[in-house]
Tab-separated table of C-alpha atoms and ligand atoms in Angstrom:
chain	number	residue	atom	x	y	z
P	4	UNK	CA	-6.295	12.894	-5.793
P	5	UNK	CA	-6.421	9.230	-4.362
P	6	UNK	CA	-3.002	7.609	-5.082
P	7	UNK	CA	-2.188	3.878	-4.315
P	8	UNK	CA	1.616	3.359	-4.189
P	9	UNK	CA	3.110	-0.029	-5.121
P	10	UNK	CA	6.202	-0.796	-3.340
P	11	UNK	CA	8.851	-3.429	-4.577
P	12	UNK	CA	11.747	-5.142	-2.874
P	13	UNK	CA	14.584	-2.702	-4.176
P	14	UNK	CA	16.868	-0.276	-2.064
P	15	UNK	CA	15.218	2.425	-3.344
P	16	UNK	CA	11.902	1.278	-1.679
P	17	UNK	CA	12.771	3.791	1.522
P	18	UNK	CA	12.317	6.630	-0.973
P	19	UNK	CA	8.452	5.282	-1.299
P	20	UNK	CA	8.312	6.450	2.325
P	21	UNK	CA	9.233	9.935	1.422
P	22	UNK	CA	6.870	9.842	-1.790
P	23	UNK	CA	4.068	9.111	0.859
P	24	UNK	CA	4.880	12.360	2.857
P	25	UNK	CA	5.499	14.534	-0.395
P	26	UNK	CA	2.112	13.353	-1.966
P	27	UNK	CA	0.276	13.930	1.687
P	28	UNK	CA	1.952	17.262	1.695
P	29	UNK	CA	0.237	17.984	-1.831
P	30	UNK	CA	-3.056	17.223	-0.364
P	31	UNK	CA	-3.373	13.703	-1.829
P	32	UNK	CA	-4.802	10.565	-0.260
P	33	UNK	CA	-2.279	7.768	-0.616
P	34	UNK	CA	-2.525	4.137	0.178
P	35	UNK	CA	0.128	1.470	0.077
P	36	UNK	CA	0.483	-2.160	-1.335
P	37	UNK	CA	3.803	-4.090	-1.026
P	38	UNK	CA	5.215	-6.842	-2.860
P	39	UNK	CA	6.610	-9.593	-0.573
P	40	UNK	CA	10.349	-8.410	-0.935
P	41	UNK	CA	9.309	-5.070	-0.366
P	42	UNK	CA	8.990	-5.636	3.180
P	43	UNK	CA	12.582	-6.588	3.268
P	44	UNK	CA	13.411	-3.220	2.520
P	45	UNK	CA	10.792	-1.266	4.206
P	46	UNK	CA	8.214	-1.899	7.095
P	47	UNK	CA	4.651	-1.679	6.646
P	48	UNK	CA	4.631	0.267	9.885
P	49	UNK	CA	6.669	3.152	8.637
P	50	UNK	CA	4.252	3.558	5.584
P	51	UNK	CA	1.302	2.778	7.488
P	52	UNK	CA	2.207	5.809	9.947
P	53	UNK	CA	2.966	8.136	7.256
P	54	UNK	CA	-0.058	7.226	5.129
P	55	UNK	CA	-2.462	7.341	8.221
P	56	UNK	CA	-3.994	4.425	6.060
P	57	UNK	CA	-3.636	0.416	6.250
P	58	UNK	CA	-0.831	-0.988	4.313
P	59	UNK	CA	-2.006	-3.797	1.892
P	60	UNK	CA	0.204	-6.957	1.858
P	61	UNK	CA	-0.943	-10.178	0.642
P	62	UNK	CA	-4.429	-10.248	2.690
P	63	UNK	CA	-6.108	-9.988	-0.163
P	64	UNK	CA	-8.523	-13.203	-0.081
P	65	UNK	CA	-9.737	-11.843	3.341
P	66	UNK	CA	-13.529	-10.733	2.471
P	67	UNK	CA	-14.068	-7.278	3.096
P	68	UNK	CA	-16.991	-5.620	4.861
P	69	UNK	CA	-18.624	-4.575	1.816
P	70	UNK	CA	-18.495	-7.946	0.547
P	71	UNK	CA	-16.281	-6.802	-2.550
P	72	UNK	CA	-12.792	-8.421	-2.924
P	73	UNK	CA	-9.938	-6.328	-1.881
P	74	UNK	CA	-8.186	-6.045	-4.993
P	75	UNK	CA	-11.087	-4.745	-6.532
P	76	UNK	CA	-12.116	-2.349	-3.941
P	77	UNK	CA	-8.830	-0.902	-3.698
P	78	UNK	CA	-8.473	-0.378	-7.635
P	79	UNK	CA	-11.666	1.225	-8.022
P	80	UNK	CA	-10.643	3.568	-5.121
P	81	UNK	CA	-7.467	4.764	-6.656
P	82	UNK	CA	-7.511	7.520	-9.084
P	83	UNK	CA	-3.553	6.566	-9.891
P	84	UNK	CA	-1.323	3.758	-9.491
P	85	UNK	CA	2.484	4.433	-9.047
P	86	UNK	CA	4.984	1.854	-8.667
P	87	UNK	CA	7.902	2.784	-6.909
P	88	UNK	CA	10.641	1.624	-7.056
P	89	UNK	CA	9.638	-0.769	-9.788
P	90	UNK	CA	12.211	-3.886	-9.899
P	91	UNK	CA	12.801	-5.734	-13.315
P	92	UNK	CA	10.853	-8.700	-11.797
P	93	UNK	CA	7.715	-6.403	-11.506
P	94	UNK	CA	8.179	-4.641	-14.661
P	95	UNK	CA	7.972	-7.963	-16.291
P	96	UNK	CA	4.948	-9.577	-14.242
P	97	UNK	CA	2.826	-5.991	-15.123
P	98	UNK	CA	3.923	-6.388	-19.008
P	99	UNK	CA	2.986	-9.934	-19.206
P	100	UNK	CA	-0.385	-9.468	-17.295
P	101	UNK	CA	0.342	-11.574	-14.322
P	102	UNK	CA	-1.395	-11.422	-11.118
P	103	UNK	CA	0.626	-13.577	-8.445
P	104	UNK	CA	0.452	-11.281	-5.816
P	105	UNK	CA	-1.832	-8.359	-4.156
P	106	UNK	CA	-0.172	-5.682	-5.914
P	107	UNK	CA	-0.175	-7.153	-9.633
P	108	UNK	CA	-3.434	-8.471	-9.068
P	109	UNK	CA	-4.907	-4.893	-8.111
P	110	UNK	CA	-3.218	-3.206	-11.051
P	111	UNK	CA	-5.061	-5.626	-13.313
P	112	UNK	CA	-8.157	-4.857	-11.556
P	113	UNK	CA	-7.605	-1.040	-12.551
P	114	UNK	CA	-8.355	0.893	-15.287
P	115	UNK	CA	-6.804	4.365	-14.851
P	116	UNK	CA	-3.319	6.113	-15.323
P	117	UNK	CA	-0.673	3.744	-14.200
P	118	UNK	CA	3.031	5.243	-13.613
P	119	UNK	CA	6.105	3.142	-13.242
P	120	UNK	CA	9.267	4.198	-11.878
P	121	UNK	CA	12.139	1.767	-11.940
P	122	UNK	CA	15.268	1.492	-10.346
P	123	UNK	CA	17.600	-1.259	-10.593
P	124	UNK	CA	21.702	-1.838	-11.569
P	125	UNK	CA	22.227	-0.513	-15.084
P	126	UNK	CA	23.255	-3.649	-16.276
P	127	UNK	CA	19.699	-5.106	-15.383
P	128	UNK	CA	18.035	-2.240	-16.723
P	129	UNK	CA	19.755	-2.439	-20.132
P	130	UNK	CA	18.840	-6.392	-20.557
P	131	UNK	CA	16.861	-6.788	-23.734
P	132	UNK	CA	14.098	-8.748	-21.933
P	133	UNK	CA	13.687	-5.501	-19.307
P	134	UNK	CA	13.695	-3.133	-22.075
P	135	UNK	CA	10.992	-4.844	-24.320
P	136	UNK	CA	8.922	-5.566	-21.090
P	137	UNK	CA	9.517	-1.596	-20.429
P	138	UNK	CA	8.469	-0.710	-23.774
P	139	UNK	CA	5.150	-3.190	-23.983
P	140	UNK	CA	3.939	-1.275	-20.982
P	141	UNK	CA	5.006	2.162	-22.818
P	142	UNK	CA	2.915	1.098	-25.741
P	143	UNK	CA	-0.099	0.218	-23.618
P	144	UNK	CA	0.026	3.883	-22.291
P	145	UNK	CA	1.702	3.181	-19.268
P	146	UNK	CA	4.053	6.097	-18.016
P	147	UNK	CA	7.718	4.866	-17.701
P	148	UNK	CA	9.504	7.482	-15.507
P	149	UNK	CA	13.256	7.091	-15.271
P	150	UNK	CA	15.381	5.262	-14.490
P	151	UNK	CA	18.096	8.237	-14.680
P	152	UNK	CA	21.666	8.572	-14.683
P	153	UNK	CA	23.260	8.550	-11.169
P	154	UNK	CA	25.175	6.787	-8.608
P	155	UNK	CA	23.661	3.289	-8.015
P	156	UNK	CA	23.159	1.453	-4.669
P	157	UNK	CA	25.800	-1.317	-5.728
P	158	UNK	CA	28.709	1.056	-6.475
P	159	UNK	CA	29.572	3.053	-9.814
P	160	UNK	CA	27.228	4.919	-11.493
P	161	UNK	CA	24.987	4.334	-14.555
P	162	UNK	CA	21.460	4.370	-15.697
P	163	UNK	CA	19.340	2.792	-12.927
P	164	UNK	CA	18.663	5.181	-10.293
P	165	UNK	CA	15.152	6.129	-9.364
P	166	UNK	CA	14.089	9.391	-10.582
P	167	UNK	CA	13.743	12.547	-8.406
P	168	UNK	CA	10.561	12.503	-6.205
P	169	UNK	CA	9.473	16.019	-7.254
P	170	UNK	CA	9.589	14.613	-10.872
P	171	UNK	CA	7.184	11.563	-9.764
P	172	UNK	CA	5.176	13.769	-7.837
P	173	UNK	CA	4.657	16.046	-10.964
P	174	UNK	CA	3.846	13.001	-13.352
P	175	UNK	CA	1.252	11.550	-10.694
P	176	UNK	CA	-0.585	15.253	-10.445
P	177	UNK	CA	-0.448	15.574	-14.111
P	178	UNK	CA	-1.882	12.002	-14.727
P	179	UNK	CA	-5.091	13.521	-14.246
P	180	UNK	CA	-4.636	16.044	-16.461
P	181	UNK	CA	-4.942	19.808	-16.275
P	182	UNK	CA	-7.318	21.740	-18.087
P	183	UNK	CA	-10.915	22.425	-18.224
P	184	UNK	CA	-11.644	18.614	-18.106
P	185	UNK	CA	-8.952	17.293	-15.750
P	186	UNK	CA	-10.342	14.662	-13.684
P	187	UNK	CA	-12.760	13.399	-16.292
P	188	UNK	CA	-12.895	10.793	-18.485
P	189	UNK	CA	-13.939	10.933	-22.082
P	190	UNK	CA	-14.563	7.876	-24.408
P	191	UNK	CA	-14.386	8.132	-27.990
P	192	UNK	CA	-14.874	5.317	-30.817
P	193	UNK	CA	-13.879	5.937	-34.157
P	194	UNK	CA	-13.663	4.143	-37.505
P	195	UNK	CA	-15.415	1.832	-39.256
P	196	UNK	CA	-15.751	-1.800	-38.302
P	197	UNK	CA	-14.800	-5.100	-40.389
P	198	UNK	CA	-17.644	-7.933	-40.237
P	199	UNK	CA	-15.765	-11.050	-41.170
P	200	UNK	CA	-17.636	-13.068	-44.085
P	201	UNK	CA	-14.589	-15.536	-44.321
P	202	UNK	CA	-10.772	-14.981	-43.624
P	203	UNK	CA	-10.202	-12.785	-46.821
P	204	UNK	CA	-13.718	-10.912	-46.984
P	205	UNK	CA	-15.578	-8.498	-44.948
P	206	UNK	CA	-18.528	-6.099	-44.558
P	207	UNK	CA	-17.567	-2.561	-43.840
P	208	UNK	CA	-18.121	1.327	-44.657
P	209	UNK	CA	-16.321	4.388	-45.899
P	210	UNK	CA	-15.606	5.703	-42.129
P	211	UNK	CA	-11.946	7.067	-41.782
P	212	UNK	CA	-11.844	7.602	-38.333
P	213	UNK	CA	-10.331	10.742	-38.591
P	214	UNK	CA	-13.278	13.005	-36.764
P	215	UNK	CA	-13.097	10.455	-33.920
P	216	UNK	CA	-9.341	10.667	-33.676
P	217	UNK	CA	-9.596	14.542	-33.566
P	218	UNK	CA	-12.234	14.517	-30.966
P	219	UNK	CA	-9.980	12.196	-28.788
P	220	UNK	CA	-7.140	14.604	-29.370
P	221	UNK	CA	-9.070	17.531	-28.373
P	222	UNK	CA	-10.436	15.614	-25.084
P	223	UNK	CA	-6.742	15.158	-24.051
P	224	UNK	CA	-5.467	18.656	-24.919
P	225	UNK	CA	-8.248	19.954	-22.762
P	226	UNK	CA	-6.976	17.905	-19.640
P	227	UNK	CA	-9.602	14.784	-19.574
P	228	UNK	CA	-8.342	11.138	-19.648
P	229	UNK	CA	-9.075	10.041	-23.265
P	230	UNK	CA	-9.763	6.704	-24.202
P	231	UNK	CA	-10.349	6.048	-27.762
P	232	UNK	CA	-11.982	2.630	-28.985
P	233	UNK	CA	-10.566	2.374	-32.597
P	234	UNK	CA	-12.106	0.091	-35.276
P	235	UNK	CA	-9.464	-0.870	-38.157
P	236	UNK	CA	-8.072	2.423	-39.298
P	237	UNK	CA	-4.306	3.217	-40.165
P	238	UNK	CA	-4.017	6.485	-38.167
P	239	UNK	CA	-1.630	7.711	-35.609
P	240	UNK	CA	-2.599	7.814	-31.794
P	241	UNK	CA	-2.947	11.132	-30.664
P	242	UNK	CA	-0.472	12.661	-28.089
P	243	UNK	CA	-2.021	11.679	-24.901
P	244	UNK	CA	-4.886	9.344	-25.782
P	245	UNK	CA	-5.191	6.019	-24.597
P	246	UNK	CA	-6.155	3.712	-27.825
P	247	UNK	CA	-7.888	0.284	-27.700
P	248	UNK	CA	-7.820	-1.003	-31.247
P	249	UNK	CA	-11.024	-3.350	-32.466
P	250	UNK	CA	-12.045	-5.002	-35.505
P	251	UNK	CA	-15.719	-5.820	-35.401
P	252	UNK	CA	-18.814	-4.373	-33.731
P	253	UNK	CA	-19.032	-7.114	-31.137
P	254	UNK	CA	-15.288	-6.127	-30.169
P	255	UNK	CA	-16.359	-2.543	-30.027
P	256	UNK	CA	-19.403	-3.266	-28.200
P	257	UNK	CA	-17.415	-5.242	-25.723
P	258	UNK	CA	-14.387	-2.793	-25.387
P	259	UNK	CA	-16.779	0.144	-24.987
P	260	UNK	CA	-19.057	-1.542	-22.585
P	261	UNK	CA	-15.790	-2.500	-20.410
P	262	UNK	CA	-15.236	1.035	-20.057
P	263	UNK	CA	-18.666	3.249	-19.953
P	264	UNK	CA	-19.101	2.886	-16.443
P	265	UNK	CA	-16.542	5.326	-15.466
P	266	UNK	CA	-16.687	7.573	-18.308
P	267	UNK	CA	-18.272	11.076	-17.982
P	268	UNK	CA	-18.625	11.543	-21.504
P	269	UNK	CA	-18.965	9.030	-24.499
P	270	UNK	CA	-19.056	10.100	-27.724
P	271	UNK	CA	-19.726	7.507	-30.430
P	272	UNK	CA	-18.490	8.496	-33.721
P	273	UNK	CA	-17.860	4.725	-34.972
P	274	UNK	CA	-19.825	3.910	-37.944
P	275	UNK	CA	-20.478	0.652	-36.305
P	276	UNK	CA	-21.505	-1.890	-38.695
P	277	UNK	CA	-25.326	-2.470	-38.323
P	278	UNK	CA	-25.157	-6.129	-39.599
P	279	UNK	CA	-22.875	-8.793	-39.067
P	280	UNK	CA	-22.777	-12.559	-41.236
P	281	UNK	CA	-24.785	-14.795	-39.218
P	282	UNK	CA	-22.014	-17.373	-39.295
P	283	UNK	CA	-18.323	-16.341	-40.420
P	284	UNK	CA	-16.816	-19.016	-42.516
P	285	UNK	CA	-13.359	-20.624	-41.422
P	286	UNK	CA	-12.037	-20.851	-44.930
P	287	UNK	CA	-12.479	-18.935	-48.195
P	288	UNK	CA	-15.563	-18.971	-49.256
P	289	UNK	CA	-16.012	-20.251	-53.159
P	290	UNK	CA	-18.237	-17.893	-55.324
P	291	UNK	CA	-20.431	-20.315	-56.161
P	292	UNK	CA	-21.089	-20.574	-52.103
P	293	UNK	CA	-21.720	-16.820	-51.944
P	294	UNK	CA	-23.938	-16.528	-54.894
P	295	UNK	CA	-26.886	-17.451	-52.816
P	296	UNK	CA	-26.805	-14.359	-50.893
P	297	UNK	CA	-25.063	-13.751	-47.047
P	298	UNK	CA	-27.504	-14.515	-43.964
P	299	UNK	CA	-26.947	-11.273	-41.776
P	300	UNK	CA	-27.601	-10.503	-38.117
P	301	UNK	CA	-28.130	-7.110	-36.710
P	302	UNK	CA	-25.580	-5.958	-34.415
P	303	UNK	CA	-26.467	-4.488	-30.825
P	304	UNK	CA	-27.013	-0.843	-31.104
P	305	UNK	CA	-24.203	0.267	-28.827
P	306	UNK	CA	-25.009	3.810	-28.104
P	307	UNK	CA	-28.548	2.801	-27.153
P	308	UNK	CA	-27.140	0.360	-24.720
P	309	UNK	CA	-25.542	3.050	-23.038
P	310	UNK	CA	-28.605	4.376	-21.341
P	311	UNK	CA	-28.678	1.690	-19.334
P	312	UNK	CA	-24.881	0.672	-18.572
P	313	UNK	CA	-23.514	4.188	-18.575
P	314	UNK	CA	-26.689	6.329	-17.213
P	315	UNK	CA	-24.609	9.107	-15.313
P	316	UNK	CA	-22.187	9.428	-18.625
P	317	UNK	CA	-23.336	12.394	-21.006
P	318	UNK	CA	-23.899	10.416	-24.288
P	319	UNK	CA	-23.321	11.882	-27.782
P	320	UNK	CA	-24.178	9.989	-30.957
P	321	UNK	CA	-23.119	11.077	-34.641
P	322	UNK	CA	-25.717	10.590	-37.603
P	323	UNK	CA	-24.501	9.858	-40.659
P	324	UNK	CA	-27.099	10.974	-43.256
P	325	UNK	CA	-27.900	11.357	-46.822
P	326	UNK	CA	-31.187	12.782	-47.126
P	327	UNK	CA	-33.584	14.119	-44.330
P	328	UNK	CA	-30.862	15.288	-42.099
P	329	UNK	CA	-33.036	16.884	-39.448
P	330	UNK	CA	-35.434	13.847	-39.191
P	331	UNK	CA	-33.107	11.329	-38.805
P	332	UNK	CA	-31.033	13.274	-36.130
P	333	UNK	CA	-34.107	14.008	-34.026
P	334	UNK	CA	-35.194	10.252	-34.288
P	335	UNK	CA	-31.679	8.904	-33.304
P	336	UNK	CA	-31.656	11.375	-30.495
P	337	UNK	CA	-34.916	10.150	-29.174
P	338	UNK	CA	-34.275	6.414	-29.913
P	339	UNK	CA	-30.641	6.244	-28.374
P	340	UNK	CA	-31.680	8.351	-25.588
P	341	UNK	CA	-28.797	10.691	-26.333
P	342	UNK	CA	-27.866	14.359	-24.956
P	343	UNK	CA	-26.342	15.568	-28.522
P	344	UNK	CA	-26.754	13.969	-31.854
P	345	UNK	CA	-24.008	15.526	-34.305
P	346	UNK	CA	-25.490	14.931	-37.911
P	347	UNK	CA	-23.389	15.344	-41.270
P	348	UNK	CA	-24.359	14.902	-44.296
P	349	UNK	CA	-22.268	12.084	-45.833
P	350	UNK	CA	-23.684	12.539	-49.421
P	351	UNK	CA	-21.631	15.664	-49.981
P	352	UNK	CA	-18.295	14.540	-51.582
P	353	UNK	CA	-16.206	17.437	-50.054
P	354	UNK	CA	-17.038	16.695	-46.164
P	355	UNK	CA	-17.363	13.836	-43.843
P	356	UNK	CA	-16.319	10.076	-44.728
P	357	UNK	CA	-12.658	10.113	-45.638
P	358	UNK	CA	-12.580	13.807	-46.186
P	359	UNK	CA	-10.349	16.164	-44.202
P	360	UNK	CA	-12.937	18.501	-43.361
P	361	UNK	CA	-16.486	18.259	-42.319
P	362	UNK	CA	-19.798	20.482	-41.666
P	363	UNK	CA	-21.874	19.331	-38.755
P	364	UNK	CA	-25.478	20.043	-37.156
P	365	UNK	CA	-25.731	19.577	-33.396
P	366	UNK	CA	-28.655	18.610	-32.022
P	367	UNK	CA	-29.904	18.442	-28.560
P	368	UNK	CA	-32.996	18.189	-26.546
P	369	UNK	CA	-33.843	21.852	-25.704
P	370	UNK	CA	-32.139	24.063	-28.263
P	371	UNK	CA	-32.289	24.689	-31.542
P	372	UNK	CA	-29.831	22.811	-34.183
P	373	UNK	CA	-26.647	24.612	-34.199
P	374	UNK	CA	-24.719	24.754	-37.366
P	375	UNK	CA	-20.678	24.341	-37.330
P	376	UNK	CA	-19.664	25.770	-40.791
P	377	UNK	CA	-17.421	23.372	-42.883
P	378	UNK	CA	-13.796	23.307	-41.337
P	379	UNK	CA	-10.823	20.726	-41.131
P	380	UNK	CA	-11.991	18.171	-38.633
P	381	UNK	CA	-9.488	19.339	-35.935
P	382	UNK	CA	-11.297	22.706	-35.907
P	383	UNK	CA	-14.862	20.969	-35.828
P	384	UNK	CA	-13.470	18.609	-32.793
P	385	UNK	CA	-12.606	22.014	-30.897
P	386	UNK	CA	-15.796	23.852	-31.920
P	387	UNK	CA	-17.768	20.657	-30.817
P	388	UNK	CA	-15.762	20.596	-27.395
P	389	UNK	CA	-16.493	24.103	-26.920
P	390	UNK	CA	-20.187	22.703	-26.585
P	391	UNK	CA	-19.400	19.224	-24.934
P	392	UNK	CA	-17.117	20.557	-22.782
P	393	UNK	CA	-19.511	22.838	-20.842
P	394	UNK	CA	-22.366	20.370	-20.973
P	395	UNK	CA	-20.421	17.751	-19.592
P	396	UNK	CA	-19.452	19.856	-16.572
P	397	UNK	CA	-22.913	20.834	-16.115
P	398	UNK	CA	-24.431	17.404	-16.255
P	399	UNK	CA	-21.888	16.315	-13.360
P	400	UNK	CA	-22.682	19.045	-11.084
P	401	UNK	CA	-26.442	18.297	-11.752
P	402	UNK	CA	-25.572	14.480	-10.968
P	403	UNK	CA	-23.779	15.511	-7.867
P	404	UNK	CA	-26.555	17.629	-6.668
P	405	UNK	CA	-29.271	14.976	-6.977
P	406	UNK	CA	-26.910	12.562	-5.335
P	407	UNK	CA	-26.333	14.812	-2.230
U	184	CTP	N1	-24.179	3.183	-33.356
U	184	CTP	C1	-24.141	2.090	-32.420
U	184	CTP	N2	-24.298	0.680	-32.728
U	184	CTP	C2	-24.659	0.370	-33.785
U	184	CTP	C3	-24.791	1.304	-34.893
U	184	CTP	C4	-24.838	2.820	-34.163
U	184	CTP	O1	-23.812	2.554	-31.413
U	184	CTP	N3	-24.908	-1.117	-33.798
U	184	CTP	C5	-23.856	4.639	-32.994
U	184	CTP	C6	-23.042	5.200	-34.109
U	184	CTP	O2	-21.847	5.053	-33.451
U	184	CTP	C7	-23.778	6.849	-34.056
U	184	CTP	C8	-25.019	6.665	-33.509
U	184	CTP	O3	-25.168	5.510	-33.289
U	184	CTP	O4	-23.226	7.309	-32.807
U	184	CTP	C9	-26.159	6.656	-35.147
U	184	CTP	O5	-25.533	5.794	-36.142
U	184	CTP	P1	-26.011	5.727	-37.495
U	184	CTP	O6	-25.362	4.596	-38.406
U	184	CTP	O7	-26.500	6.896	-38.072
U	184	CTP	O8	-27.477	5.110	-37.124
U	184	CTP	P2	-28.215	4.029	-36.845
U	184	CTP	O9	-28.701	3.381	-35.475
U	184	CTP	O10	-27.382	3.005	-37.931
U	184	CTP	O11	-29.621	4.111	-38.130
U	184	CTP	P3	-30.220	4.036	-39.691
U	184	CTP	O12	-29.164	2.846	-39.964
U	184	CTP	O13	-31.420	3.803	-39.175
U	184	CTP	O14	-29.669	5.463	-39.963
């Protein structure tokens, strides 16, 4: 695994050097980026020797050999970023999306698991400002590990000590997950979209988001990095899932496109609104203004567009049909260039939209349609991953054969 260690200026910075050794000993590649103040506590040379890699300081404005900006290049290289020790200042900068040095700029360019290991005096750690910054990061899926209770550098003891390095090593390794899909990224969309007519009215559909949430949960359980782009639904975020909330089809399109190139499997479960209002009113419209009808525009077909923006990903669509299930599913398989279309009959009141149960038919290019009989959406998600899991592994293996 490729780990970027971000080292901040605190007494515990010397432990970052030990962590480099531990990570290398466990077979991982490590690169280090130091904040300005970190250099007062640990020298770049120490980290360079231990990591056998160049150490990143503040030289990011220099052009690289590939012409890529250095922070973007490093962010693309890393599979996990661990900030250790994280100072109150850097926790604040990360929480507020600031990019005023090489490390914070690289973190902003990174789209993967981030682990933050704070170490500071307990009075600082307990400050409401620091606590709420840490909470903000936690809510965004950042793993805040520690600090723990123990002896503090400034004397006395309290909550503020850097967590044990073996714990940190374990968290870093688990950030890639274990299980059959470890190391893979699964991107799932769920729920309806709302297309605003004016500030109080919108166009939408009956999707509850339950099937998409069940699939995202199952992807996480099988060890994948599970990213869920959710339309407006009230469901709790499943364990281990990174959730991005969106409202409209345009927002969903943008959120998916931004993450698609790094995904191995993309499952478009969302019932994306096919039409949006040509121009949304900024004030509530009078009845009389609506009586002439609405002017509508088609939204982009997200799944179809992924054939171009994420050609390497295994792409899966859902088809909600009320009649001619098979014909509709086969047409969508072709038109959207998907590997699988999962079809369900939404005219049945006992399954599908809004229900806790579903029954689906799985269509693929070279196999007969496969029925997954009526069961809870969690059970359907498990059965679907029994099919999609091996398919994505085979797809990845085939791609690497082509590349080599
Ligand atoms: N889809 C999409 N972008 C859209 C509309 C649909 O990505 N603008 C995706 C859905 O997430 C689903 C698949 O396409 O995975 C099929 O959606 P469905 O609504 O059944 O099909 P449509 O393309 O809308 O076709 P039709 O309305 O003709 O049935």
